[in-house]
Amino acid sequence: MFKMTPTILKNFLTEKATRLYPFEIREPYAHVRGELVNNSETCNFCGICAAKCPSQCIKVDKKSATWECEPFECVYCGICVDACPQESLSQKELYRKPSAERQHIIIKGEIRPEKPDAPVA
Ligand code: SF4
Ligand code: SF4
């Protein structure tokens, strides 16, 4: 006990190394790859992002022009962002906040022609 006393006192008197997340959120690092965002104005529902996603958390239906994502299955790898020929996907510099409920993102739009210089998947 006496051996531990200096350590106990030090822990009481110094700043805590941990935070009370999610009530205290640290400022994200610069260029952090966070929450995925799809721009319904530019997405042409080609499905390349869904084919490349290692988590298989994106579904695209070209016929109904629907893009769906299970955000809590996303591992923030950014592969879909790099693969999107329309540059329609981006990642915020923030992670999605924890939630007690399952979330599902659905974007509906219209089929658009591909960019002329879009790479072939
Ligand atoms: S790769 Fe880009 S354009 Fe194609 S469905 Fe995904 S977000 Fe839309
Ligand atoms: S960031 Fe990675 S895991 Fe998340 S949707 Fe894109 S490809 Fe899938």
CSV table of C-alpha atoms and ligand atoms in Angstrom, one decimal:
chain,number,residue,atom,x,y,z
A,1,MET,CA,0.0,0.0,0.0
A,2,PHE,CA,2.8,2.5,1.0
A,3,LYS,CA,4.6,1.6,-2.2
A,4,MET,CA,1.5,2.6,-4.3
A,5,THR,CA,0.8,5.8,-2.5
A,6,PRO,CA,2.9,8.1,-4.7
A,7,THR,CA,1.3,6.6,-7.8
A,8,ILE,CA,-2.2,7.1,-6.3
A,9,LEU,CA,-1.4,10.7,-5.4
A,10,LYS,CA,0.1,11.4,-8.8
A,11,ASN,CA,-3.1,10.0,-10.5
A,12,PHE,CA,-5.3,12.3,-8.4
A,13,LEU,CA,-3.2,15.4,-9.1
A,14,THR,CA,-2.4,15.1,-12.8
A,15,GLU,CA,-4.7,15.5,-15.8
A,16,LYS,CA,-6.6,12.4,-16.8
A,17,ALA,CA,-5.3,10.4,-19.8
A,18,THR,CA,-8.8,9.4,-20.8
A,19,ARG,CA,-12.0,11.3,-21.7
A,20,LEU,CA,-15.7,10.7,-20.9
A,21,TYR,CA,-16.6,9.8,-24.5
A,22,PRO,CA,-19.1,10.5,-26.0
A,23,PHE,CA,-19.7,13.5,-23.8
A,24,GLU,CA,-16.2,14.8,-24.3
A,25,ILE,CA,-15.0,14.4,-27.9
A,26,ARG,CA,-11.4,15.1,-28.9
A,27,GLU,CA,-10.8,17.4,-31.9
A,28,PRO,CA,-10.2,15.1,-34.9
A,29,TYR,CA,-6.8,14.9,-36.4
A,30,ALA,CA,-6.3,16.7,-39.7
A,31,HIS,CA,-7.4,14.7,-42.8
A,32,VAL,CA,-9.0,12.0,-40.7
A,33,ARG,CA,-11.2,9.8,-42.9
A,34,GLY,CA,-14.6,9.9,-41.2
A,35,GLU,CA,-18.3,9.7,-42.0
A,36,LEU,CA,-19.1,8.8,-45.6
A,37,VAL,CA,-21.2,11.2,-47.7
A,38,ASN,CA,-22.7,10.7,-51.1
A,39,ASN,CA,-23.8,13.6,-53.2
A,40,SER,CA,-27.1,12.7,-54.8
A,41,GLU,CA,-26.5,15.4,-57.4
A,42,THR,CA,-23.5,13.7,-58.9
A,43,CYS,CA,-23.9,9.9,-58.2
A,44,ASN,CA,-25.0,8.0,-61.3
A,45,PHE,CA,-25.6,4.7,-59.4
A,46,CYS,CA,-23.0,2.8,-61.3
A,47,GLY,CA,-22.4,0.4,-58.4
A,48,ILE,CA,-18.5,0.6,-58.4
A,49,CYS,CA,-18.4,1.7,-54.8
A,50,ALA,CA,-20.5,-1.3,-53.7
A,51,ALA,CA,-18.3,-3.7,-55.7
A,52,LYS,CA,-15.1,-2.3,-54.1
A,53,CYS,CA,-16.3,-2.0,-50.5
A,54,PRO,CA,-14.5,-4.6,-48.3
A,55,SER,CA,-17.3,-4.3,-45.7
A,56,GLN,CA,-20.1,-4.8,-48.2
A,57,CYS,CA,-22.0,-2.1,-46.5
A,58,ILE,CA,-23.1,-0.3,-49.7
A,59,LYS,CA,-25.9,-1.5,-52.0
A,60,VAL,CA,-26.7,0.2,-55.3
A,61,ASP,CA,-29.7,-0.4,-57.5
A,62,LYS,CA,-29.2,1.3,-60.8
A,63,LYS,CA,-32.8,0.6,-62.0
A,64,SER,CA,-34.4,2.5,-59.1
A,65,ALA,CA,-31.4,5.0,-58.8
A,66,THR,CA,-31.0,4.1,-55.1
A,67,TRP,CA,-27.8,4.1,-53.1
A,68,GLU,CA,-27.9,2.6,-49.6
A,69,CYS,CA,-25.3,2.4,-46.8
A,70,GLU,CA,-25.1,0.8,-43.4
A,71,PRO,CA,-22.9,3.4,-41.7
A,72,PHE,CA,-22.0,1.4,-38.7
A,73,GLU,CA,-20.6,-1.4,-40.8
A,74,CYS,CA,-18.3,1.1,-42.6
A,75,VAL,CA,-14.6,0.8,-41.6
A,76,TYR,CA,-13.7,4.3,-43.0
A,77,CYS,CA,-11.1,2.8,-45.4
A,78,GLY,CA,-11.9,5.3,-48.2
A,79,ILE,CA,-11.7,2.7,-51.0
A,80,CYS,CA,-15.1,3.7,-52.3
A,81,VAL,CA,-14.2,7.4,-52.3
A,82,ASP,CA,-11.1,6.6,-54.4
A,83,ALA,CA,-13.0,4.3,-56.7
A,84,CYS,CA,-16.0,6.6,-57.5
A,85,PRO,CA,-15.6,7.8,-61.1
A,86,GLN,CA,-18.1,10.6,-60.4
A,87,GLU,CA,-16.1,11.9,-57.4
A,88,SER,CA,-19.5,11.8,-55.7
A,89,LEU,CA,-18.3,10.3,-52.4
A,90,SER,CA,-16.4,12.1,-49.7
A,91,GLN,CA,-15.5,11.6,-46.1
A,92,LYS,CA,-16.1,14.2,-43.3
A,93,GLU,CA,-13.3,14.9,-40.9
A,94,LEU,CA,-15.6,13.5,-38.1
A,95,TYR,CA,-16.6,10.0,-37.1
A,96,ARG,CA,-20.3,9.1,-36.9
A,97,LYS,CA,-21.6,9.6,-33.3
A,98,PRO,CA,-22.5,6.4,-31.4
A,99,SER,CA,-26.2,5.5,-31.5
A,100,ALA,CA,-28.4,3.0,-29.7
A,101,GLU,CA,-30.3,2.5,-32.9
A,102,ARG,CA,-29.3,0.9,-36.2
A,103,GLN,CA,-28.9,3.5,-38.9
A,104,HIS,CA,-29.5,3.1,-42.6
A,105,ILE,CA,-28.8,5.7,-45.2
A,106,ILE,CA,-30.8,5.8,-48.5
A,107,ILE,CA,-30.2,8.2,-51.3
A,108,LYS,CA,-32.5,8.3,-54.2
A,109,GLY,CA,-31.7,10.2,-57.4
A,110,GLU,CA,-31.8,9.9,-61.2
A,111,ILE,CA,-29.5,8.1,-63.6
A,112,ARG,CA,-27.0,10.4,-65.2
A,113,PRO,CA,-24.5,9.8,-68.0
A,114,GLU,CA,-21.0,8.9,-66.8
A,115,LYS,CA,-18.2,11.5,-66.9
A,116,PRO,CA,-16.4,11.1,-70.3
A,117,ASP,CA,-13.0,10.5,-68.7
A,118,ALA,CA,-14.4,8.0,-66.1
A,119,PRO,CA,-12.0,5.0,-65.6
A,120,VAL,CA,-13.4,1.6,-66.5
A,121,ALA,CA,-13.9,-0.6,-63.4
B,1,SF4,S1,-19.2,4.7,-57.4
B,1,SF4,FE1,-19.8,6.8,-57.1
B,1,SF4,S2,-21.2,7.2,-58.9
B,1,SF4,FE2,-21.0,5.0,-58.7
B,1,SF4,S3,-22.7,4.4,-57.3
B,1,SF4,FE3,-21.0,4.7,-56.0
B,1,SF4,S4,-21.2,6.8,-55.3
B,1,SF4,FE4,-22.5,6.6,-57.1
B,2,SF4,S1,-15.2,3.7,-46.6
B,2,SF4,FE1,-14.6,1.6,-47.0
B,2,SF4,S2,-15.9,0.4,-45.6
B,2,SF4,FE2,-16.8,2.4,-45.7
B,2,SF4,S3,-18.3,2.3,-47.4
B,2,SF4,FE3,-16.4,3.0,-48.3
B,2,SF4,S4,-15.3,1.2,-49.0
B,2,SF4,FE4,-16.9,0.5,-47.6
